[in-house]
Amino acid sequence: MTKKIIDTGSSLGPYSSAVVAGNHLYVAGHCGFLPGTPDIAEGGLEAEFRQTLKNLEATILQAGFRLEDVVSTTCYLRDMDHWPLLNEIYSGYFAQDVPARAAVAVVGLPLGANLEITCVAWRDDTGTN
């Protein structure tokens, strides 16, 4: 099995942004930080949540996968009252063949973020995806 590290230049610690292992992609938690910075996107929760999903998508694409390849996501929210907003924005990215998902409330996230999303993707390298 081959293993490839994906470095987006946006890690806030000693971890890889994502790892491709064979036909699988394991994506580290992504928040609404502006790429390459520790700054959360300005414009409130909606802007932060949209930036989170943009960052997630950019990492998936950089790894050579597509959003359609995502099979599972885990969403960490600082406040479950933000779940409806998450659903609204999330559905714009995952409209068909929606991946399995868990959403959990947490006490805190890096640098005051309100949302962190991680995912696993899989692709059929035989071309029959």
Short mmCIF file of N, CA, C and O in Angstrom, two decimals:
data_model
loop_
_atom_site.label_atom_id
_atom_site.label_comp_id
_atom_site.label_asym_id
_atom_site.label_seq_id
_atom_site.Cartn_x
_atom_site.Cartn_y
_atom_site.Cartn_z
N MET A 1 0.86 -1.19 0.00
CA MET A 1 0.00 0.00 0.00
C MET A 1 0.89 1.24 0.00
O MET A 1 1.87 1.32 0.73
N THR A 2 0.53 2.19 -0.83
CA THR A 2 1.26 3.45 -0.87
C THR A 2 0.69 4.42 0.15
O THR A 2 -0.48 4.34 0.51
N LYS A 3 1.53 5.31 0.63
CA LYS A 3 1.11 6.34 1.60
C LYS A 3 1.74 7.66 1.16
O LYS A 3 2.93 7.71 0.86
N LYS A 4 0.90 8.69 1.09
CA LYS A 4 1.37 10.00 0.64
C LYS A 4 0.85 11.06 1.61
O LYS A 4 -0.34 11.11 1.92
N ILE A 5 1.74 11.94 2.05
CA ILE A 5 1.38 13.03 2.94
C ILE A 5 0.95 14.23 2.11
O ILE A 5 1.62 14.61 1.15
N ILE A 6 -0.18 14.83 2.49
CA ILE A 6 -0.68 16.04 1.83
C ILE A 6 -0.41 17.21 2.76
O ILE A 6 -0.89 17.22 3.90
N ASP A 7 0.36 18.17 2.29
CA ASP A 7 0.71 19.34 3.09
C ASP A 7 0.10 20.57 2.44
O ASP A 7 0.50 20.97 1.34
N THR A 8 -0.89 21.15 3.10
CA THR A 8 -1.54 22.35 2.54
C THR A 8 -0.87 23.63 3.03
O THR A 8 -1.26 24.72 2.60
N GLY A 9 0.07 23.50 3.97
CA GLY A 9 0.70 24.68 4.53
C GLY A 9 -0.16 25.38 5.56
O GLY A 9 0.13 26.48 6.00
N SER A 10 -1.25 24.72 5.97
CA SER A 10 -2.17 25.35 6.91
C SER A 10 -2.26 24.64 8.26
O SER A 10 -3.13 24.95 9.05
N SER A 11 -1.37 23.70 8.53
CA SER A 11 -1.41 22.99 9.81
C SER A 11 -1.03 23.92 10.95
O SER A 11 -0.16 24.77 10.81
N LEU A 12 -1.68 23.74 12.08
CA LEU A 12 -1.38 24.54 13.26
C LEU A 12 -0.56 23.76 14.28
O LEU A 12 -0.36 24.20 15.39
N GLY A 13 -0.09 22.58 13.89
CA GLY A 13 0.68 21.75 14.81
C GLY A 13 1.41 20.66 14.07
O GLY A 13 1.46 20.65 12.83
N PRO A 14 1.95 19.71 14.82
CA PRO A 14 2.73 18.63 14.20
C PRO A 14 1.83 17.51 13.66
O PRO A 14 1.73 16.44 14.25
N TYR A 15 1.15 17.78 12.57
CA TYR A 15 0.30 16.78 11.93
C TYR A 15 0.19 17.11 10.45
O TYR A 15 0.48 18.23 10.02
N SER A 16 -0.20 16.14 9.68
CA SER A 16 -0.39 16.32 8.24
C SER A 16 -1.80 16.81 7.97
O SER A 16 -2.74 16.41 8.67
N SER A 17 -1.97 17.61 6.96
CA SER A 17 -3.31 18.07 6.57
C SER A 17 -4.17 16.90 6.14
O SER A 17 -5.37 16.88 6.38
N ALA A 18 -3.52 15.93 5.48
CA ALA A 18 -4.23 14.73 5.04
C ALA A 18 -3.18 13.67 4.70
O ALA A 18 -2.02 13.98 4.46
N VAL A 19 -3.66 12.42 4.68
CA VAL A 19 -2.80 11.31 4.31
C VAL A 19 -3.57 10.42 3.34
O VAL A 19 -4.71 10.02 3.63
N VAL A 20 -2.96 10.14 2.20
CA VAL A 20 -3.52 9.18 1.26
C VAL A 20 -2.87 7.84 1.58
O VAL A 20 -1.64 7.74 1.62
N ALA A 21 -3.69 6.84 1.84
CA ALA A 21 -3.20 5.49 2.12
C ALA A 21 -3.94 4.54 1.19
O ALA A 21 -5.13 4.26 1.40
N GLY A 22 -3.26 4.12 0.15
CA GLY A 22 -3.93 3.27 -0.85
C GLY A 22 -5.05 4.04 -1.51
O GLY A 22 -4.84 5.13 -2.04
N ASN A 23 -6.26 3.50 -1.45
CA ASN A 23 -7.43 4.13 -2.07
C ASN A 23 -8.17 5.06 -1.11
O ASN A 23 -9.24 5.55 -1.45
N HIS A 24 -7.63 5.25 0.08
CA HIS A 24 -8.29 6.06 1.11
C HIS A 24 -7.58 7.38 1.34
O HIS A 24 -6.36 7.47 1.21
N LEU A 25 -8.36 8.37 1.72
CA LEU A 25 -7.84 9.68 2.11
C LEU A 25 -8.36 9.97 3.51
O LEU A 25 -9.57 9.91 3.75
N TYR A 26 -7.45 10.27 4.41
CA TYR A 26 -7.79 10.64 5.78
C TYR A 26 -7.44 12.11 5.96
O TYR A 26 -6.27 12.49 5.86
N VAL A 27 -8.45 12.93 6.18
CA VAL A 27 -8.26 14.37 6.26
C VAL A 27 -8.33 14.82 7.72
O VAL A 27 -9.31 14.52 8.42
N ALA A 28 -7.31 15.53 8.16
CA ALA A 28 -7.27 16.08 9.51
C ALA A 28 -8.38 17.11 9.68
O ALA A 28 -8.96 17.59 8.70
N GLY A 29 -8.66 17.48 10.91
CA GLY A 29 -9.68 18.47 11.18
C GLY A 29 -9.37 19.81 10.52
O GLY A 29 -8.25 20.30 10.60
N HIS A 30 -10.36 20.35 9.83
CA HIS A 30 -10.24 21.64 9.17
C HIS A 30 -11.22 22.62 9.81
O HIS A 30 -12.36 22.27 10.09
N CYS A 31 -10.73 23.82 10.02
CA CYS A 31 -11.56 24.89 10.59
C CYS A 31 -11.66 26.01 9.55
O CYS A 31 -11.16 25.89 8.43
N GLY A 32 -12.28 27.09 9.93
CA GLY A 32 -12.52 28.21 9.02
C GLY A 32 -11.40 29.22 8.98
O GLY A 32 -11.64 30.42 8.83
N PHE A 33 -10.15 28.75 9.07
CA PHE A 33 -9.01 29.66 9.00
C PHE A 33 -8.73 30.04 7.55
O PHE A 33 -8.89 29.22 6.64
N LEU A 34 -8.29 31.25 7.35
CA LEU A 34 -7.86 31.65 6.03
C LEU A 34 -6.61 30.85 5.70
O LEU A 34 -5.74 30.68 6.56
N PRO A 35 -6.49 30.31 4.49
CA PRO A 35 -5.39 29.43 4.15
C PRO A 35 -4.02 29.99 4.52
O PRO A 35 -3.71 31.16 4.24
N GLY A 36 -3.23 29.15 5.19
CA GLY A 36 -1.87 29.53 5.57
C GLY A 36 -1.77 30.46 6.75
O GLY A 36 -0.68 30.94 7.07
N THR A 37 -2.91 30.76 7.42
CA THR A 37 -2.89 31.69 8.56
C THR A 37 -3.63 31.07 9.75
O THR A 37 -4.39 30.12 9.57
N PRO A 38 -3.43 31.65 10.93
CA PRO A 38 -4.23 31.25 12.09
C PRO A 38 -5.45 32.15 12.28
O PRO A 38 -6.03 32.21 13.36
N ASP A 39 -5.85 32.86 11.22
CA ASP A 39 -6.95 33.83 11.29
C ASP A 39 -8.25 33.22 10.77
O ASP A 39 -8.31 32.75 9.63
N ILE A 40 -9.30 33.28 11.59
CA ILE A 40 -10.61 32.78 11.19
C ILE A 40 -11.23 33.78 10.21
O ILE A 40 -11.10 34.99 10.38
N ALA A 41 -11.89 33.25 9.19
CA ALA A 41 -12.54 34.10 8.19
C ALA A 41 -13.47 35.11 8.88
O ALA A 41 -14.20 34.75 9.81
N GLU A 42 -13.42 36.33 8.43
CA GLU A 42 -14.27 37.38 8.98
C GLU A 42 -15.66 37.31 8.37
O GLU A 42 -15.83 36.85 7.25
N GLY A 43 -16.65 37.76 9.13
CA GLY A 43 -18.01 37.81 8.62
C GLY A 43 -18.98 36.95 9.40
O GLY A 43 -20.08 36.68 8.94
N GLY A 44 -18.56 36.47 10.58
CA GLY A 44 -19.47 35.71 11.43
C GLY A 44 -19.45 34.22 11.16
O GLY A 44 -18.62 33.70 10.40
N LEU A 45 -20.40 33.54 11.78
CA LEU A 45 -20.48 32.09 11.70
C LEU A 45 -20.63 31.57 10.27
O LEU A 45 -19.98 30.60 9.89
N GLU A 46 -21.48 32.19 9.50
CA GLU A 46 -21.69 31.70 8.14
C GLU A 46 -20.40 31.75 7.34
O GLU A 46 -20.04 30.78 6.66
N ALA A 47 -19.67 32.84 7.43
CA ALA A 47 -18.40 32.96 6.70
C ALA A 47 -17.39 31.93 7.21
O ALA A 47 -16.67 31.31 6.42
N GLU A 48 -17.34 31.73 8.51
CA GLU A 48 -16.43 30.74 9.08
C GLU A 48 -16.79 29.32 8.63
O GLU A 48 -15.91 28.54 8.25
N PHE A 49 -18.07 28.99 8.64
CA PHE A 49 -18.49 27.65 8.23
C PHE A 49 -18.22 27.43 6.74
O PHE A 49 -17.79 26.35 6.33
N ARG A 50 -18.48 28.44 5.92
CA ARG A 50 -18.20 28.30 4.49
C ARG A 50 -16.70 28.12 4.24
O ARG A 50 -16.28 27.32 3.40
N GLN A 51 -15.88 28.87 4.97
CA GLN A 51 -14.43 28.75 4.81
C GLN A 51 -13.96 27.37 5.26
O GLN A 51 -13.07 26.78 4.64
N THR A 52 -14.58 26.83 6.30
CA THR A 52 -14.23 25.48 6.76
C THR A 52 -14.44 24.47 5.63
O THR A 52 -13.55 23.66 5.34
N LEU A 53 -15.58 24.54 4.98
CA LEU A 53 -15.86 23.60 3.90
C LEU A 53 -15.01 23.87 2.66
O LEU A 53 -14.61 22.93 1.97
N LYS A 54 -14.69 25.13 2.40
CA LYS A 54 -13.77 25.44 1.29
C LYS A 54 -12.40 24.83 1.56
O LYS A 54 -11.77 24.27 0.65
N ASN A 55 -11.93 24.96 2.80
CA ASN A 55 -10.63 24.41 3.16
C ASN A 55 -10.63 22.89 3.03
O ASN A 55 -9.67 22.30 2.52
N LEU A 56 -11.70 22.26 3.50
CA LEU A 56 -11.82 20.81 3.41
C LEU A 56 -11.80 20.37 1.95
O LEU A 56 -11.06 19.47 1.56
N GLU A 57 -12.60 21.04 1.12
CA GLU A 57 -12.66 20.70 -0.30
C GLU A 57 -11.30 20.90 -0.97
O GLU A 57 -10.86 20.05 -1.76
N ALA A 58 -10.60 21.98 -0.65
CA ALA A 58 -9.30 22.25 -1.27
C ALA A 58 -8.30 21.14 -0.93
O ALA A 58 -7.53 20.71 -1.80
N THR A 59 -8.33 20.66 0.29
CA THR A 59 -7.43 19.58 0.69
C THR A 59 -7.78 18.29 -0.04
O THR A 59 -6.90 17.57 -0.52
N ILE A 60 -9.06 18.00 -0.13
CA ILE A 60 -9.51 16.79 -0.84
C ILE A 60 -9.06 16.83 -2.29
O ILE A 60 -8.53 15.86 -2.83
N LEU A 61 -9.24 17.98 -2.94
CA LEU A 61 -8.84 18.13 -4.34
C LEU A 61 -7.32 18.05 -4.49
O LEU A 61 -6.81 17.43 -5.44
N GLN A 62 -6.59 18.67 -3.58
CA GLN A 62 -5.12 18.63 -3.64
C GLN A 62 -4.61 17.19 -3.55
O GLN A 62 -3.60 16.85 -4.15
N ALA A 63 -5.34 16.35 -2.83
CA ALA A 63 -4.96 14.94 -2.67
C ALA A 63 -5.35 14.10 -3.88
O ALA A 63 -5.03 12.91 -3.94
N GLY A 64 -6.05 14.69 -4.84
CA GLY A 64 -6.45 13.96 -6.03
C GLY A 64 -7.79 13.25 -5.88
O GLY A 64 -8.13 12.38 -6.70
N PHE A 65 -8.56 13.63 -4.88
CA PHE A 65 -9.89 13.06 -4.67
C PHE A 65 -10.94 14.11 -5.00
O PHE A 65 -10.60 15.25 -5.31
N ARG A 66 -12.21 13.72 -4.93
CA ARG A 66 -13.33 14.63 -5.17
C ARG A 66 -14.26 14.59 -3.97
O ARG A 66 -14.24 13.64 -3.19
N LEU A 67 -15.10 15.58 -3.84
CA LEU A 67 -16.09 15.57 -2.76
C LEU A 67 -16.97 14.32 -2.84
O LEU A 67 -17.37 13.78 -1.82
N GLU A 68 -17.23 13.86 -4.05
CA GLU A 68 -18.06 12.66 -4.23
C GLU A 68 -17.40 11.41 -3.66
O GLU A 68 -18.07 10.40 -3.44
N ASP A 69 -16.09 11.47 -3.42
CA ASP A 69 -15.36 10.33 -2.86
C ASP A 69 -15.46 10.26 -1.34
O ASP A 69 -15.08 9.25 -0.74
N VAL A 70 -15.95 11.31 -0.70
CA VAL A 70 -16.04 11.34 0.77
C VAL A 70 -17.10 10.35 1.23
O VAL A 70 -18.24 10.39 0.77
N VAL A 71 -16.71 9.47 2.14
CA VAL A 71 -17.63 8.45 2.65
C VAL A 71 -18.09 8.75 4.08
O VAL A 71 -19.13 8.25 4.51
N SER A 72 -17.32 9.57 4.80
CA SER A 72 -17.67 9.86 6.19
C SER A 72 -17.07 11.18 6.62
O SER A 72 -15.93 11.50 6.26
N THR A 73 -17.85 11.96 7.39
CA THR A 73 -17.34 13.18 7.99
C THR A 73 -17.68 13.19 9.47
O THR A 73 -18.66 12.57 9.90
N THR A 74 -16.87 13.90 10.22
CA THR A 74 -17.18 14.17 11.62
C THR A 74 -17.09 15.68 11.81
O THR A 74 -16.08 16.29 11.44
N CYS A 75 -18.16 16.26 12.33
CA CYS A 75 -18.25 17.70 12.53
C CYS A 75 -18.25 17.99 14.03
O CYS A 75 -19.08 17.44 14.76
N TYR A 76 -17.34 18.84 14.45
CA TYR A 76 -17.24 19.24 15.85
C TYR A 76 -17.72 20.68 15.96
O TYR A 76 -17.16 21.57 15.32
N LEU A 77 -18.76 20.89 16.73
CA LEU A 77 -19.36 22.21 16.91
C LEU A 77 -19.18 22.69 18.35
O LEU A 77 -19.40 21.92 19.28
N ARG A 78 -18.83 23.96 18.50
CA ARG A 78 -18.75 24.51 19.87
C ARG A 78 -20.13 24.73 20.45
O ARG A 78 -20.29 24.82 21.66
N ASP A 79 -21.15 24.81 19.60
CA ASP A 79 -22.51 25.04 20.07
C ASP A 79 -23.48 24.32 19.15
O ASP A 79 -23.53 24.61 17.95
N MET A 80 -24.24 23.37 19.69
CA MET A 80 -25.18 22.60 18.86
C MET A 80 -26.29 23.47 18.29
O MET A 80 -26.95 23.06 17.34
N ASP A 81 -26.49 24.66 18.80
CA ASP A 81 -27.46 25.58 18.21
C ASP A 81 -27.04 26.00 16.79
O ASP A 81 -27.85 26.52 16.03
N HIS A 82 -25.76 25.75 16.45
CA HIS A 82 -25.26 26.09 15.12
C HIS A 82 -25.46 24.96 14.11
O HIS A 82 -25.11 25.10 12.94
N TRP A 83 -26.05 23.85 14.56
CA TRP A 83 -26.26 22.68 13.71
C TRP A 83 -27.12 23.00 12.49
O TRP A 83 -26.79 22.57 11.38
N PRO A 84 -28.22 23.76 12.60
CA PRO A 84 -29.01 24.09 11.40
C PRO A 84 -28.20 24.87 10.35
O PRO A 84 -28.32 24.61 9.15
N LEU A 85 -27.35 25.78 10.79
CA LEU A 85 -26.51 26.53 9.86
C LEU A 85 -25.51 25.58 9.20
O LEU A 85 -25.30 25.65 7.98
N LEU A 86 -24.93 24.69 9.97
CA LEU A 86 -24.03 23.70 9.41
C LEU A 86 -24.74 22.89 8.32
O LEU A 86 -24.21 22.71 7.22
N ASN A 87 -25.95 22.41 8.61
CA ASN A 87 -26.70 21.62 7.64
C ASN A 87 -26.94 22.39 6.35
O ASN A 87 -26.82 21.85 5.25
N GLU A 88 -27.30 23.66 6.48
CA GLU A 88 -27.58 24.49 5.30
C GLU A 88 -26.35 24.62 4.41
O GLU A 88 -26.42 24.42 3.20
N ILE A 89 -25.21 24.94 5.00
CA ILE A 89 -23.99 25.14 4.22
C ILE A 89 -23.44 23.81 3.73
O ILE A 89 -23.03 23.69 2.57
N TYR A 90 -23.45 22.81 4.58
CA TYR A 90 -22.94 21.47 4.25
C TYR A 90 -23.67 20.89 3.04
O TYR A 90 -23.05 20.30 2.16
N SER A 91 -24.99 21.10 2.99
CA SER A 91 -25.77 20.53 1.89
C SER A 91 -25.39 21.15 0.54
O SER A 91 -25.62 20.55 -0.50
N GLY A 92 -24.80 22.32 0.54
CA GLY A 92 -24.31 22.93 -0.68
C GLY A 92 -23.06 22.27 -1.21
O GLY A 92 -22.73 22.38 -2.39
N TYR A 93 -22.35 21.56 -0.35
CA TYR A 93 -21.14 20.86 -0.76
C TYR A 93 -21.40 19.38 -1.00
O TYR A 93 -20.79 18.77 -1.86
N PHE A 94 -22.28 18.81 -0.20
CA PHE A 94 -22.60 17.39 -0.31
C PHE A 94 -24.09 17.26 -0.62
O PHE A 94 -24.91 17.08 0.28
N ALA A 95 -24.44 17.40 -1.89
CA ALA A 95 -25.85 17.41 -2.28
C ALA A 95 -26.35 16.03 -2.71
O ALA A 95 -27.51 15.70 -2.51
N GLN A 96 -25.47 15.23 -3.30
CA GLN A 96 -25.85 13.89 -3.76
C GLN A 96 -24.92 12.87 -3.13
O GLN A 96 -23.76 13.17 -2.82
N ASP A 97 -25.42 11.65 -2.94
CA ASP A 97 -24.61 10.61 -2.31
C ASP A 97 -23.94 11.15 -1.05
O ASP A 97 -22.71 11.09 -0.89
N VAL A 98 -24.74 11.71 -0.18
CA VAL A 98 -24.26 12.36 1.02
C VAL A 98 -23.50 11.36 1.90
O VAL A 98 -23.97 10.24 2.12
N PRO A 99 -22.30 11.73 2.37
CA PRO A 99 -21.54 10.81 3.20
C PRO A 99 -22.19 10.60 4.57
O PRO A 99 -22.99 11.42 5.02
N ALA A 100 -21.81 9.51 5.22
CA ALA A 100 -22.20 9.32 6.61
C ALA A 100 -21.61 10.47 7.42
O ALA A 100 -20.57 11.03 7.04
N ARG A 101 -22.29 10.85 8.51
CA ARG A 101 -21.80 12.01 9.26
C ARG A 101 -22.15 11.89 10.73
O ARG A 101 -23.22 11.40 11.09
N ALA A 102 -21.23 12.36 11.54
CA ALA A 102 -21.50 12.54 12.97
C ALA A 102 -21.28 14.01 13.27
O ALA A 102 -20.43 14.66 12.67
N ALA A 103 -22.09 14.55 14.16
CA ALA A 103 -21.91 15.93 14.61
C ALA A 103 -21.93 15.90 16.14
O ALA A 103 -22.88 15.37 16.73
N VAL A 104 -20.90 16.44 16.74
CA VAL A 104 -20.80 16.42 18.19
C VAL A 104 -20.47 17.82 18.71
O VAL A 104 -19.79 18.60 18.04
N ALA A 105 -20.95 18.11 19.90
CA ALA A 105 -20.63 19.37 20.56
C ALA A 105 -19.36 19.17 21.38
O ALA A 105 -19.18 18.13 22.02
N VAL A 106 -18.49 20.16 21.33
CA VAL A 106 -17.23 20.11 22.07
C VAL A 106 -17.07 21.39 22.90
O VAL A 106 -17.69 22.41 22.60
N VAL A 107 -16.23 21.31 23.90
CA VAL A 107 -16.01 22.47 24.77
C VAL A 107 -15.23 23.57 24.07
O VAL A 107 -15.51 24.74 24.23
N GLY A 108 -14.25 23.19 23.27
CA GLY A 108 -13.44 24.19 22.60
C GLY A 108 -12.77 23.62 21.37
O GLY A 108 -12.64 22.41 21.21
N LEU A 109 -12.35 24.53 20.48
CA LEU A 109 -11.63 24.17 19.27
C LEU A 109 -10.44 25.10 19.12
O LEU A 109 -10.38 26.16 19.76
N PRO A 110 -9.47 24.76 18.26
CA PRO A 110 -8.27 25.57 18.13
C PRO A 110 -8.56 27.04 17.82
O PRO A 110 -9.39 27.36 16.97
N LEU A 111 -7.87 27.90 18.54
CA LEU A 111 -7.89 29.35 18.32
C LEU A 111 -9.30 29.94 18.27
O LEU A 111 -9.55 30.90 17.54
N GLY A 112 -10.23 29.36 19.03
CA GLY A 112 -11.57 29.91 19.12
C GLY A 112 -12.49 29.58 17.97
O GLY A 112 -13.56 30.19 17.84
N ALA A 113 -12.12 28.63 17.14
CA ALA A 113 -12.99 28.24 16.02
C ALA A 113 -14.31 27.69 16.55
O ALA A 113 -14.40 27.19 17.67
N ASN A 114 -15.34 27.80 15.75
CA ASN A 114 -16.68 27.30 16.11
C ASN A 114 -17.01 25.97 15.45
O ASN A 114 -18.00 25.34 15.81
N LEU A 115 -16.22 25.57 14.46
CA LEU A 115 -16.49 24.34 13.71
C LEU A 115 -15.17 23.73 13.26
O LEU A 115 -14.26 24.44 12.84
N GLU A 116 -15.09 22.41 13.36
CA GLU A 116 -13.97 21.66 12.80
C GLU A 116 -14.57 20.42 12.13
O GLU A 116 -15.46 19.79 12.68
N ILE A 117 -14.09 20.13 10.93
CA ILE A 117 -14.60 18.96 10.19
C ILE A 117 -13.42 18.10 9.75
O ILE A 117 -12.43 18.62 9.22
N THR A 118 -13.56 16.81 9.95
CA THR A 118 -12.60 15.84 9.43
C THR A 118 -13.36 14.86 8.55
O THR A 118 -14.59 14.75 8.66
N CYS A 119 -12.65 14.17 7.67
CA CYS A 119 -13.35 13.23 6.81
C CYS A 119 -12.45 12.10 6.35
O CYS A 119 -11.22 12.16 6.47
N VAL A 120 -13.11 11.09 5.80
CA VAL A 120 -12.45 9.97 5.14
C VAL A 120 -13.06 9.85 3.75
O VAL A 120 -14.28 9.94 3.60
N ALA A 121 -12.20 9.69 2.76
CA ALA A 121 -12.67 9.51 1.38
C ALA A 121 -12.10 8.21 0.84
O ALA A 121 -11.07 7.72 1.31
N TRP A 122 -12.77 7.69 -0.16
CA TRP A 122 -12.34 6.45 -0.82
C TRP A 122 -12.62 6.57 -2.30
O TRP A 122 -13.65 7.15 -2.71
N ARG A 123 -11.72 6.06 -3.07
CA ARG A 123 -11.95 6.03 -4.52
C ARG A 123 -11.57 4.66 -5.06
O ARG A 123 -10.67 3.99 -4.55
N ASP A 124 -12.25 4.29 -6.08
CA ASP A 124 -12.01 3.02 -6.76
C ASP A 124 -10.99 3.30 -7.85
O ASP A 124 -11.34 3.87 -8.88
N ASP A 125 -9.77 2.92 -7.63
CA ASP A 125 -8.72 3.20 -8.60
C ASP A 125 -8.80 2.38 -9.87
O ASP A 125 -8.00 2.52 -10.77
N THR A 126 -9.83 1.53 -9.98
CA THR A 126 -10.00 0.78 -11.21
C THR A 126 -10.74 1.59 -12.25
O THR A 126 -10.92 1.14 -13.38
N GLY A 127 -11.22 2.79 -11.85
CA GLY A 127 -11.93 3.64 -12.79
C GLY A 127 -13.43 3.38 -12.84
O GLY A 127 -14.12 3.91 -13.69
N THR A 128 -13.93 2.56 -11.91
CA THR A 128 -15.36 2.26 -11.91
C THR A 128 -16.08 2.97 -10.78
O THR A 128 -17.06 2.51 -10.28
N ASN A 129 -15.56 4.09 -10.37
CA ASN A 129 -16.10 4.87 -9.24
C ASN A 129 -17.55 5.16 -9.36
O ASN A 129 -18.19 5.64 -10.10
#
